[in-house]
Coordinates of C-alpha atoms in Angstrom, one line a residue:
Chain H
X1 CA 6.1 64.8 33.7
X2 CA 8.3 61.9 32.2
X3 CA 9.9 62.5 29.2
X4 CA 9.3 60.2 26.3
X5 CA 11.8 57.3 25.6
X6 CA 13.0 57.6 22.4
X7 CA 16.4 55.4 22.3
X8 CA 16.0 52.6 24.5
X9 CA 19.1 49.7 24.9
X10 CA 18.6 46.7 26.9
X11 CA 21.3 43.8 27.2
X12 CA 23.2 44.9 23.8
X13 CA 26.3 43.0 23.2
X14 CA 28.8 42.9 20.2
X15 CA 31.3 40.4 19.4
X16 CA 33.2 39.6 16.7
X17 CA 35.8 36.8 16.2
X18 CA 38.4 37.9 18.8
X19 CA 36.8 40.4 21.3
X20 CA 33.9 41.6 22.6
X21 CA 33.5 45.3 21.4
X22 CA 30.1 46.0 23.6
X23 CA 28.9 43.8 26.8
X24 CA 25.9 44.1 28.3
X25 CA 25.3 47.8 27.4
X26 CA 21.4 48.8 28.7
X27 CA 20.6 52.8 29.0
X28 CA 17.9 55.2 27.6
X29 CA 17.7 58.4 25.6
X30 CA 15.0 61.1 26.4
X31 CA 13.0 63.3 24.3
X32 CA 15.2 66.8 24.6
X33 CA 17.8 65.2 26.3
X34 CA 21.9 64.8 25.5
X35 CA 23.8 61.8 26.4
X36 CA 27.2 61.1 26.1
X37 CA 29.3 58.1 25.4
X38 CA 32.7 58.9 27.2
X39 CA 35.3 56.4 27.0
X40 CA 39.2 56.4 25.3
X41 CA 39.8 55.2 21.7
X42 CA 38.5 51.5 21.1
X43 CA 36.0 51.7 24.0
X44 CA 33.2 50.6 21.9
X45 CA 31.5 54.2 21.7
X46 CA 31.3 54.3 17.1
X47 CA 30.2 50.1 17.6
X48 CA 27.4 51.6 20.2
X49 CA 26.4 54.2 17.6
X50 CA 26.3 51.8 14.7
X51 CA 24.7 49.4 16.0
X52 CA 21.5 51.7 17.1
X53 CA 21.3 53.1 13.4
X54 CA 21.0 49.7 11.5
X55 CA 24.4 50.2 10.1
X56 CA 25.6 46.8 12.3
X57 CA 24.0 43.6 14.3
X58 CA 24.5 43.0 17.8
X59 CA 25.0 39.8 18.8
X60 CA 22.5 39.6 21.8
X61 CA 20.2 42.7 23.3
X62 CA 17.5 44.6 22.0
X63 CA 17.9 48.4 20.7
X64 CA 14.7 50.1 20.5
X65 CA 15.0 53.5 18.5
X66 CA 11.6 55.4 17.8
X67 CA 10.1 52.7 18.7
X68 CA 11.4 50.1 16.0
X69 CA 13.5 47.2 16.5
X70 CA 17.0 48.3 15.4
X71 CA 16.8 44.5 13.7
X72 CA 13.8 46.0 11.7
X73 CA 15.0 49.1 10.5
X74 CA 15.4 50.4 7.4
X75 CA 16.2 53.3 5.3
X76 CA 13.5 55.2 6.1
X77 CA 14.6 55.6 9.6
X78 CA 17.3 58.2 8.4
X79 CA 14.1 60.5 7.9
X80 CA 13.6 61.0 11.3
X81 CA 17.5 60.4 12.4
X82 CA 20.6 62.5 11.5
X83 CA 23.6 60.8 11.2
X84 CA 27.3 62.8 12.2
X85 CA 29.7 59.6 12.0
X86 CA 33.9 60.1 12.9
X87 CA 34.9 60.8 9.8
X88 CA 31.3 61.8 7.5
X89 CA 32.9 63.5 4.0
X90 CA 31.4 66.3 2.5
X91 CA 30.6 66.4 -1.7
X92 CA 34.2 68.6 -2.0
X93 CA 34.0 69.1 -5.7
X94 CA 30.3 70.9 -5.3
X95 CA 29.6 74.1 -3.5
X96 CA 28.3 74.1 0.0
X97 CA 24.7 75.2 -0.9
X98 CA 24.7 72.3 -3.2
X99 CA 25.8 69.8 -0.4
X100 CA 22.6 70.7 1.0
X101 CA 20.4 71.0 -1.3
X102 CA 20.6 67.1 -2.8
X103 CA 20.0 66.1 0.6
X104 CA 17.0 68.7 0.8
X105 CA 15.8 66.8 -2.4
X106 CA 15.9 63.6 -0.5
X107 CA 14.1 64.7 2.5
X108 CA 12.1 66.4 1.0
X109 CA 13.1 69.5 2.7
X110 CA 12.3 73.4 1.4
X111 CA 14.6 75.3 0.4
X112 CA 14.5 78.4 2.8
X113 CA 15.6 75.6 5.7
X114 CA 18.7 75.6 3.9
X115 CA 19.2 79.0 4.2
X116 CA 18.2 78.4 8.1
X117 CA 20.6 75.8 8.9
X118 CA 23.5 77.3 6.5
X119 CA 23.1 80.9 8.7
X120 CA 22.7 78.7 12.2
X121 CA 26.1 77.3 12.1
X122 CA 27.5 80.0 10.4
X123 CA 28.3 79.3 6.8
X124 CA 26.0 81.3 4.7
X125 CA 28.6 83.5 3.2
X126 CA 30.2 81.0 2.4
X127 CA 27.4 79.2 0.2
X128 CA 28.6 79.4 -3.3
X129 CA 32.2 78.1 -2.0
X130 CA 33.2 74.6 -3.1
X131 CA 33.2 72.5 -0.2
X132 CA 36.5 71.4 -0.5
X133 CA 38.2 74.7 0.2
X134 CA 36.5 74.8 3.2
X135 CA 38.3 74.9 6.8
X136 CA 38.2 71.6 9.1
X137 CA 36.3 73.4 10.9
X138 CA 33.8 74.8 8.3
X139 CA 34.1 71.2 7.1
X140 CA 32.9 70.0 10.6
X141 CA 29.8 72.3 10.8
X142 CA 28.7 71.9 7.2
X143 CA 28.3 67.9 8.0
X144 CA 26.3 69.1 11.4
X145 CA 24.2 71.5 9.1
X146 CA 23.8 68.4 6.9
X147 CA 22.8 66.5 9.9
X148 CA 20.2 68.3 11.2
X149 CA 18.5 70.2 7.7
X150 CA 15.6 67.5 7.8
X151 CA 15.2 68.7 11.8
X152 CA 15.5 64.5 12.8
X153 CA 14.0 63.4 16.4
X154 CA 17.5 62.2 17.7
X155 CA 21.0 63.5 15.9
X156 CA 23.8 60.7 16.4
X157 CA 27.5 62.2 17.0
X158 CA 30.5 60.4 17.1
X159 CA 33.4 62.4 18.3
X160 CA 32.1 65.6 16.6
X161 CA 34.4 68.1 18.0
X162 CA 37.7 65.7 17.7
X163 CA 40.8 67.0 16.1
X164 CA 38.8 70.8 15.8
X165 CA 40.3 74.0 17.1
X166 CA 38.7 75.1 20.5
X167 CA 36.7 78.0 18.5
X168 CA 35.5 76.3 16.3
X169 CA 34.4 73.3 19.6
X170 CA 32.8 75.9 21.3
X171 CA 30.8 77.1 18.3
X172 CA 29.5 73.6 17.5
X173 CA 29.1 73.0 21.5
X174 CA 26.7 76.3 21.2
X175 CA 25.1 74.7 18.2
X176 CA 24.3 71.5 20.0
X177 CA 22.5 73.4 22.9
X178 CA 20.7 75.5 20.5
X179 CA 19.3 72.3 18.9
X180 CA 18.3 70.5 22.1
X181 CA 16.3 73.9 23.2
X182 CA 14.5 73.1 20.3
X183 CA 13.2 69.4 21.5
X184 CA 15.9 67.2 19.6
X185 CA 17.6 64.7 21.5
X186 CA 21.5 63.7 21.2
X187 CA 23.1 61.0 21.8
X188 CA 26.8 61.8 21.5
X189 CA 30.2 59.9 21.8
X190 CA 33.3 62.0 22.8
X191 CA 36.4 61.0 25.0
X192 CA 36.6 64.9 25.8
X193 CA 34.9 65.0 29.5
X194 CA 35.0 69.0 29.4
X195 CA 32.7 68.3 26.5
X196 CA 30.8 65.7 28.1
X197 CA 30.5 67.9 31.4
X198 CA 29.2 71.1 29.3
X199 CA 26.2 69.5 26.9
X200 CA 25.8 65.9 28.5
X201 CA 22.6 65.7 30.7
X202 CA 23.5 62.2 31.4
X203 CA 26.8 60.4 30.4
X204 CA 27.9 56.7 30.4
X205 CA 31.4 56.2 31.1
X206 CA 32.2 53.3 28.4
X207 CA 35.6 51.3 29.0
X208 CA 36.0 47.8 26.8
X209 CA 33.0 48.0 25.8
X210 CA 31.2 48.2 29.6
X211 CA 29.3 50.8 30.8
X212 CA 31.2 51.3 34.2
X213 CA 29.1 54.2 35.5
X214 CA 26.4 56.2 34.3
X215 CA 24.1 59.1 35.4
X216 CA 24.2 63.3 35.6
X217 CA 27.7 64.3 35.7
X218 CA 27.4 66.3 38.4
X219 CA 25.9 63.6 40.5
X220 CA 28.7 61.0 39.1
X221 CA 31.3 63.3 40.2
X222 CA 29.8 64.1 43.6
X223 CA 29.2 60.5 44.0
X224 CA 33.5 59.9 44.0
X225 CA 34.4 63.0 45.9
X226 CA 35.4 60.4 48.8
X227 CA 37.8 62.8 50.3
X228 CA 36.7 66.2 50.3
X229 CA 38.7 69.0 50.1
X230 CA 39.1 72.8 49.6
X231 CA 41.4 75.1 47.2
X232 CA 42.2 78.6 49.1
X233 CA 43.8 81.7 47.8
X234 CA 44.9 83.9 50.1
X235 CA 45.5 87.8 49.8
X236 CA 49.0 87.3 49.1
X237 CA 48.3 84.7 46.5
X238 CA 49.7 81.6 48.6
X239 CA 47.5 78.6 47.1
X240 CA 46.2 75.8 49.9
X241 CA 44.6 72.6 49.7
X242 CA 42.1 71.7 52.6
X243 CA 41.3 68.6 53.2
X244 CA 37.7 68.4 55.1
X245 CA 38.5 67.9 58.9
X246 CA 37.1 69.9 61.7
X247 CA 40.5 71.1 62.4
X248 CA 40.8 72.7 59.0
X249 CA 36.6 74.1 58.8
X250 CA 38.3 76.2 62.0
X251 CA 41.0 77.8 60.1
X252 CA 39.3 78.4 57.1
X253 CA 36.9 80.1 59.0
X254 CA 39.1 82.2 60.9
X255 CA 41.0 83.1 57.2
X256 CA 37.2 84.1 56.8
X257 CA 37.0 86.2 59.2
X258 CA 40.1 88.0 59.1
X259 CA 39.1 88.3 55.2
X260 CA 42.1 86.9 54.0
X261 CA 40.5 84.5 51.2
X262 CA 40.8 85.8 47.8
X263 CA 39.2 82.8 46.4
X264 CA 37.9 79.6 47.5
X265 CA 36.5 76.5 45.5
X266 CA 35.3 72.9 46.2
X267 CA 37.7 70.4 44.8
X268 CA 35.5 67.5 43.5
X269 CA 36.8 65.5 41.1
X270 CA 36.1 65.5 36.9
X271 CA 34.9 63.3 35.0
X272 CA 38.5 62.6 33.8
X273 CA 39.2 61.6 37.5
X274 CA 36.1 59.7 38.0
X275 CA 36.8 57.5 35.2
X276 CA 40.7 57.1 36.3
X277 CA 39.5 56.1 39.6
X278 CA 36.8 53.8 38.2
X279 CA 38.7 52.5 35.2
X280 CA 42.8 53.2 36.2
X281 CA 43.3 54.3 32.8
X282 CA 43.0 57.9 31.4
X283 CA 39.8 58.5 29.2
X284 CA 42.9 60.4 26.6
X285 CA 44.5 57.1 26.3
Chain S
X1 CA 6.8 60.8 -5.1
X2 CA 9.3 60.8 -2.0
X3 CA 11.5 57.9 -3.5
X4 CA 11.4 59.7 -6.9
X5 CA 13.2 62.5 -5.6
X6 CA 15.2 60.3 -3.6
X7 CA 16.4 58.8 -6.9
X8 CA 16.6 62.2 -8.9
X9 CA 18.9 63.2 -6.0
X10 CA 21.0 59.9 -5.9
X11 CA 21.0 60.8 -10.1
X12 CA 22.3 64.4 -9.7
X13 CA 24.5 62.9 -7.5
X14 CA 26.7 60.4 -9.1
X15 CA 26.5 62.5 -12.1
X16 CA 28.8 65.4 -10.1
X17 CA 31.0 62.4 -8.8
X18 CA 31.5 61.1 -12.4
X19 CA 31.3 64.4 -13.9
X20 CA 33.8 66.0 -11.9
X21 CA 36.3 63.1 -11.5
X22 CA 39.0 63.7 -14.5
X23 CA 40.0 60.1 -14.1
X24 CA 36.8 58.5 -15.0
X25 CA 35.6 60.8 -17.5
X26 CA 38.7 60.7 -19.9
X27 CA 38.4 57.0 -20.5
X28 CA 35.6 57.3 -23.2
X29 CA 37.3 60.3 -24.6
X30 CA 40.2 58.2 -24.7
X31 CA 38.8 55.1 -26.0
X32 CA 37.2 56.6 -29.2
X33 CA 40.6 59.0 -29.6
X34 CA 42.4 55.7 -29.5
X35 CA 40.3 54.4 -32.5
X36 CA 40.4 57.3 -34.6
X37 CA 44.6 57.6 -34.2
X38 CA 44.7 53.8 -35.0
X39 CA 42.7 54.6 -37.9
X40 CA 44.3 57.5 -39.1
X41 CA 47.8 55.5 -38.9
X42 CA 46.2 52.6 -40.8
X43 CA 44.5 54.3 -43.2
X44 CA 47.8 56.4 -43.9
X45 CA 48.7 52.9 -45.9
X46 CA 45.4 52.3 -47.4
X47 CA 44.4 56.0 -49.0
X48 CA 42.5 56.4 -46.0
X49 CA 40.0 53.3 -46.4
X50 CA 40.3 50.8 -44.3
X51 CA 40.2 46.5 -45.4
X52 CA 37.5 45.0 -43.5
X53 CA 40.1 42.7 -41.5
X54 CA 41.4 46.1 -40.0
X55 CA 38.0 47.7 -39.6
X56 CA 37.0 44.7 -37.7
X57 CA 40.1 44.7 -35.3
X58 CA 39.6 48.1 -34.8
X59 CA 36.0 47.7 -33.8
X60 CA 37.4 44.7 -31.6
X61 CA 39.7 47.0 -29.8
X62 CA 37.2 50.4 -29.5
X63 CA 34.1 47.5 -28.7
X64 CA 36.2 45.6 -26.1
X65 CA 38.0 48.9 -24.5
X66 CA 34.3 50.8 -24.1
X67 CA 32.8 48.0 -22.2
X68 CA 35.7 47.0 -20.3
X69 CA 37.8 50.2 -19.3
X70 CA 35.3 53.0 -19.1
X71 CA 32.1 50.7 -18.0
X72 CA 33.9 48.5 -14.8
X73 CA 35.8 52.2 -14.2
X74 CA 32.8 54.5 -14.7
X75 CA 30.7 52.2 -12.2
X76 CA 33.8 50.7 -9.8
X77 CA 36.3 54.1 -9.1
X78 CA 32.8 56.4 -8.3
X79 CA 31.9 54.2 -5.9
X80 CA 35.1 53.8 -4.5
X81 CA 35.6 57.5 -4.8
X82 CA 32.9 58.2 -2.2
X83 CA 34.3 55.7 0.0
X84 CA 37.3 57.6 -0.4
X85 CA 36.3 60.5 1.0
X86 CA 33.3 58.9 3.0
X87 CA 30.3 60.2 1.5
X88 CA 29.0 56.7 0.9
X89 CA 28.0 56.1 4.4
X90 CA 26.7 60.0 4.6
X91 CA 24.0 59.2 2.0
X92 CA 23.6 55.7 3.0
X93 CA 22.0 57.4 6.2
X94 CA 20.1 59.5 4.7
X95 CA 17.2 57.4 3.5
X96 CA 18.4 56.4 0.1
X97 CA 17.7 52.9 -0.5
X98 CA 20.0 50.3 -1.9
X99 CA 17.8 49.9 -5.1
X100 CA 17.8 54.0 -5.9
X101 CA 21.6 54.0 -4.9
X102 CA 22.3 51.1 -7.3
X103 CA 20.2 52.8 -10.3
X104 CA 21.7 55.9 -9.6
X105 CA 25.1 54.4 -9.8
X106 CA 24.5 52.4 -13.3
X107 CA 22.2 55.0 -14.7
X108 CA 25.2 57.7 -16.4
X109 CA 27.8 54.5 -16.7
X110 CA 25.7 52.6 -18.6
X111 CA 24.2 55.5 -21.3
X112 CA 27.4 56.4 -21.7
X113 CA 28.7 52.6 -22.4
X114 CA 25.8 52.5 -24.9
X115 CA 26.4 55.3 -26.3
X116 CA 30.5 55.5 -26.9
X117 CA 29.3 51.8 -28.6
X118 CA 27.4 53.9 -31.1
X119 CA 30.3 56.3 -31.9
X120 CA 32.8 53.7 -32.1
X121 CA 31.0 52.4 -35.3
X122 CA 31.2 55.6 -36.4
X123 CA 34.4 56.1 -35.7
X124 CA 36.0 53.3 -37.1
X125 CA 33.9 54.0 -40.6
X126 CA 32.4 50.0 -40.6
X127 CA 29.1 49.1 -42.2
X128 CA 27.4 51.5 -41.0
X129 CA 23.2 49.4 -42.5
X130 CA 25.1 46.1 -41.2
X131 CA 25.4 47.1 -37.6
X132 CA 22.8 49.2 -36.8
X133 CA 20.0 46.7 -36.3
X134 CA 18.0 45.3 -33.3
X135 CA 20.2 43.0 -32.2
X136 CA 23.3 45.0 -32.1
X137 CA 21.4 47.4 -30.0
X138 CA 20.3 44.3 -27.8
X139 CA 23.6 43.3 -27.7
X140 CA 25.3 46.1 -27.0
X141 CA 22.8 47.1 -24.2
X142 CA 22.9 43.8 -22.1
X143 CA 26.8 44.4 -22.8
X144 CA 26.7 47.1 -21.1
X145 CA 24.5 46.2 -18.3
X146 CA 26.7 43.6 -17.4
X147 CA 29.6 45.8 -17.5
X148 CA 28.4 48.1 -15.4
X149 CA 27.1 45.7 -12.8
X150 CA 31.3 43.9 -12.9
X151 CA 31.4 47.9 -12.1
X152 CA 29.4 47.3 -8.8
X153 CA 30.5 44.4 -8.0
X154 CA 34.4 46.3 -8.2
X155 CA 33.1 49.3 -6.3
X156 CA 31.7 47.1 -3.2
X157 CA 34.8 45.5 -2.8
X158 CA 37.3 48.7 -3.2
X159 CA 38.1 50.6 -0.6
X160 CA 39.7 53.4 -2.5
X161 CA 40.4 54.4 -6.6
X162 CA 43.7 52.6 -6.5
X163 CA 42.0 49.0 -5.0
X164 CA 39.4 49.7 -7.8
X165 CA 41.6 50.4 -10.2
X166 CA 43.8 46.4 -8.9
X167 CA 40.5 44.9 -9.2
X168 CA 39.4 45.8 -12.1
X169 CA 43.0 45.2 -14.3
X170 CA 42.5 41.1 -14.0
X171 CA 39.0 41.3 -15.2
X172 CA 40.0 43.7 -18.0
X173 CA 42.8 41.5 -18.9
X174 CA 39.9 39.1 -19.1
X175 CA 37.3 40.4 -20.9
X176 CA 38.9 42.8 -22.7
X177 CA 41.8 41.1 -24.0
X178 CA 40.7 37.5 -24.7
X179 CA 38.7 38.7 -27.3
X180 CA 41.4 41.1 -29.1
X181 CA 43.5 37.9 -29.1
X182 CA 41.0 35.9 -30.2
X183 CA 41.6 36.1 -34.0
X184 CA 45.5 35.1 -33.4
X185 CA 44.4 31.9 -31.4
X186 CA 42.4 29.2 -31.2
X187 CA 42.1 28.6 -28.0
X188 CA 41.2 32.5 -27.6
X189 CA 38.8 32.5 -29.8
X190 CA 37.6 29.2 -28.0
X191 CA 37.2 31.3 -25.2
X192 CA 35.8 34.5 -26.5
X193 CA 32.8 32.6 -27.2
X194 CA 31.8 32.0 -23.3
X195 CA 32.9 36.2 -22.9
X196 CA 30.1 38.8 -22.7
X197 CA 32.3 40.9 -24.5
X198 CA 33.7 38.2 -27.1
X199 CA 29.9 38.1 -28.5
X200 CA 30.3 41.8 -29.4
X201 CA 33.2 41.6 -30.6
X202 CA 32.0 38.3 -32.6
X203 CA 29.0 40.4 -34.2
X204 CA 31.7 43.1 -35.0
X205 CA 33.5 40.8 -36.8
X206 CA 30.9 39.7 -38.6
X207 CA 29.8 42.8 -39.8
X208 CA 33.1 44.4 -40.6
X209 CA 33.6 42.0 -43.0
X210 CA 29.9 42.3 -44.8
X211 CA 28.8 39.2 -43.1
X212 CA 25.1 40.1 -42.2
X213 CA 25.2 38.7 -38.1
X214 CA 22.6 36.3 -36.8
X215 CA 22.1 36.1 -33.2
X216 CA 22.8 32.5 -32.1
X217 CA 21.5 30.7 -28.8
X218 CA 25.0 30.2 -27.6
X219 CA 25.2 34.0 -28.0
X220 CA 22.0 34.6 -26.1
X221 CA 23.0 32.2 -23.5
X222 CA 26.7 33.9 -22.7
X223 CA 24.9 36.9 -22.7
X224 CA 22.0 36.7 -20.4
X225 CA 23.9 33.7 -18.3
X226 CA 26.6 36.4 -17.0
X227 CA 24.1 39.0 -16.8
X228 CA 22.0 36.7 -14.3
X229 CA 25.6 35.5 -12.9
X230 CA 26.9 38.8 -12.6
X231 CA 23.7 40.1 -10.5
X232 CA 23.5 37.2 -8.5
X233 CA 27.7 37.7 -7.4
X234 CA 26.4 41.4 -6.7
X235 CA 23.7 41.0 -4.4
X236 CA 25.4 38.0 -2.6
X237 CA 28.4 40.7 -1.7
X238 CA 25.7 43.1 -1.2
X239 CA 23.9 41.2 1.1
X240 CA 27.1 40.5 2.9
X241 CA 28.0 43.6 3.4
X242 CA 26.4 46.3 2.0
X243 CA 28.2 49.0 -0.2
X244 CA 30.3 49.1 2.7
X245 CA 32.2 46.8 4.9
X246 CA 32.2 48.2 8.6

């Protein structure tokens, strides 16, 4: 069955005065699915996101999201959309249950989803804290809880795991799968490809402000392992690269045999690799 | 019923941002404290009664301070507080509309203006049946209105408290001191007469010194001309760029 279009970008370009920041961007968003923006600092990934939620004009293009013109829309959008921009604050002279419960008010949202979202990402103890004493990371996942209390079609992220501890990344990675089990879509900017590889479904690799490859990560890193090779660890823990020749197959299967291997794993390149081969610059530039 | 809550919530809002910011909130305490130590320290000379000349200057200073200091502040820094620390954009996606935002914004600033107006009077012990009448409450209102929307127009341009806080000192030498000075010069007093705030301060006056004031057309003019002007600079930054340049 194909899955419903709800983000749909055809032809979008941005430019302002001096550069371009987005050319010729087209790519869809499913219903259920996550799709990542990868791409280094000043690729054009926060430009992308702004542009689909109203919050700037492209210059040429069309960005369809739910349905509406992204030239047409207006506040009301945000009812079915949640927002997790760079750097979204939090209300830090206010406790955390009252972050969420002036946003409740505007969204018309019940209170016991409050108590929901505050126990899904882990902050219920933690409710009659003010805001600002909380962690980075608490920080982090009360803006995510924010994001999603009014359960919105398609949840925005830019960079939401940047400059976190890996705990606190993996919990919010956890998070994000939880919520596209439940139907929403995410369309999510990072230029962490481990990230990108875990949750994306499909990714676009974005480099000044091009799409220069896009599709499964799996099938985008199959697609450049031009020269295939093998990573052997023997019994007494010597560590050998194969390349894929018919000479090699021979002795790896006579290591086989002789039950020598320890270990043995393709060696197909990431999508850090890809986008160095693609791009010849590093995604952490 | 939706964009009533949407407004209640914009309300609760700005009143924790204002509430909770020390900066903003002492400047009324500070502006009626000011009056009442200037009147203690005149009064000291004058067996604590006051000659109208000094009531009126210190009516003047308490009228001029109130609409200038605490309303362009109130309005301007709590705007540019949740740029600050990026909240603006947070509920700016989340289905609030300019209109409730800019309500919600004026709505505590502009009682508060009104209000401080009030105890200034008090405060400064001036004729207490000579003020209170219609048009001083007309007055003072549209006063305050267009105060708070010089506040706005200060909070879309800041990007932080401290650009605020630049902005608004030129237009506070502006409206706040022209009229002070105005009794010392001509050509301030010249002046005054075109200032929003130089019409309160020129009904002050009046009254201070048992003069019963009469609302003029000139008066009416300066007042609703810079409330119209003062809107129309708003929503042409507004329409610009939002709250928010990106």
């Amino acid at each position: 069955m194909t899955q419903k279009v709800l983000l749909k970008l055809s032809h979008i370009s941005k430019r302002y005065k001096t550069e371009t920041a987005l050319k010729d961007i087209s790519m869809a968003l499913h219903e259920g699915e996550i799709l990542g923006f990868l791409g280094p600092s000043g690729a054009g990934k926060t430009t992308a996101i702004k542009i689909i939620t109203g919050q700037l004009r492209q210059t040429t293009g069309e960005a369809k999201l739910l349905d509406t013109d992204s030239a047409n829309i207006d506040a009301s959008i945000y009812e079915k959309i949640g927002v997790v921009a760079d750097n979204s604050g939090i209300y830090e002279k206010i406790p955390v249950w009252q972050n969420l419960s002036i946003f409740a008010k505007i969204w018309n949202v019940p209170k016991e989803r409050i108590t929901e979202v505050l126990q899904q990402v882990g902050l219920y103890e933690y409710r009659k804290k003010y805001a600002g004493k909380l962690s980075k990371g608490q920080m982090q996942r009360l803006v995510l809880a924010r994001a999603v209390l009014h359960k919105p079609r398609i949840l925005f992220l830019d960079e939401p795991t940047s400059g976190l501890d890996p705990a606190t990344a993996v919990s919010i990675h956890r998070m994000l799968l939880d919520l596209k089990k439940d139907g929403m879509s995410i369309f999510l900017t990072t230029h962490n490809m481990e990230e990108a590889e875990k949750l994306c479904d499909n990714v676009a690799l974005l480099f000044h402000g091009e799409i220069v490859e896009y599709g499964p990560p799996q099938e985008i890193c199959l697609k450049y392992n031009r020269n295939k090779q093998y990573s052997v660890r023997l019994e007494n823990q010597e560590q050998i690269t194969f390349a894929q020749t018919s000479e090699n197959i021979t002795k790896i299967a006579e290591l086989m045999q002789e039950n020598r291997i320890q270990s043995i794993h393709s060696c197909e390149p990431t999508l850090e690799d890809v986008f160095l081969q693609v791009t010849g610059t590093s995604l952490q530039s | 019923m939706n964009n009533r809550n949407k407004l209640t919530a914009v309300l609760q809002l700005k009143w924790l941002c204002i509430s909770t910011n020390k900066a903003i909130m002492i400047g009324p305490f500070l502006t009626i404290g000011m009056v009442i130590l200037f009147r203690l320290i005149y009064g000291s000379n004058t067996n604590g009664t006051l000659p109208p000349v000094l009531t009126a200057l210190l009516l003047n200073l308490g009228l001029s301070m109130n609409l200038c200091s605490d309303g362009f502040s109130m309005v301007g820094t709590s705007i540019a507080e949740e740029k600050e620390k990026h909240t603006l954009r947070a509920l700016m996606t989340s289905s609030v509309t300019g209109v409730q935002y800019f309500i919600g914004s004026i709505f505590f600033p502009f009682l508060f203006t009104v209000a401080v107006n009030f105890a200034i009077i008090f405060v400064c012990d001036a004729p207490v049946e000579l003020l209170l009448t219609p048009a001083f409450l007309l007055i003072s209102m549209v006063a305050a209105l267009i105060s708070c929307i010089i506040g706005m127009i200060i909070g879309i341009c800041a990007k932080d408290q401290m650009n605020a806080n630049l902005i608004a000192y030129p237009l506070m030498m502006v409206f706040m001191l022209i009229p002070i000075l105005g009794d010392l010069s001509t050509l301030m007093n010249k002046i005054s007469a075109f200032l929003f705030t130089g019409v309160v301060t020129k009904m002050a006056n009046s009254c201070a010194t048992g003069t019963p004031y009469s609302v003029t057309a000139l008066d009416l003019s300066v007042l609703f001309g810079e409330l119209i002007i003062s809107i129309l600079i708003f929503l042409l930054l507004y329409k610009r760029n939002g709250y928010e340049k990106d």
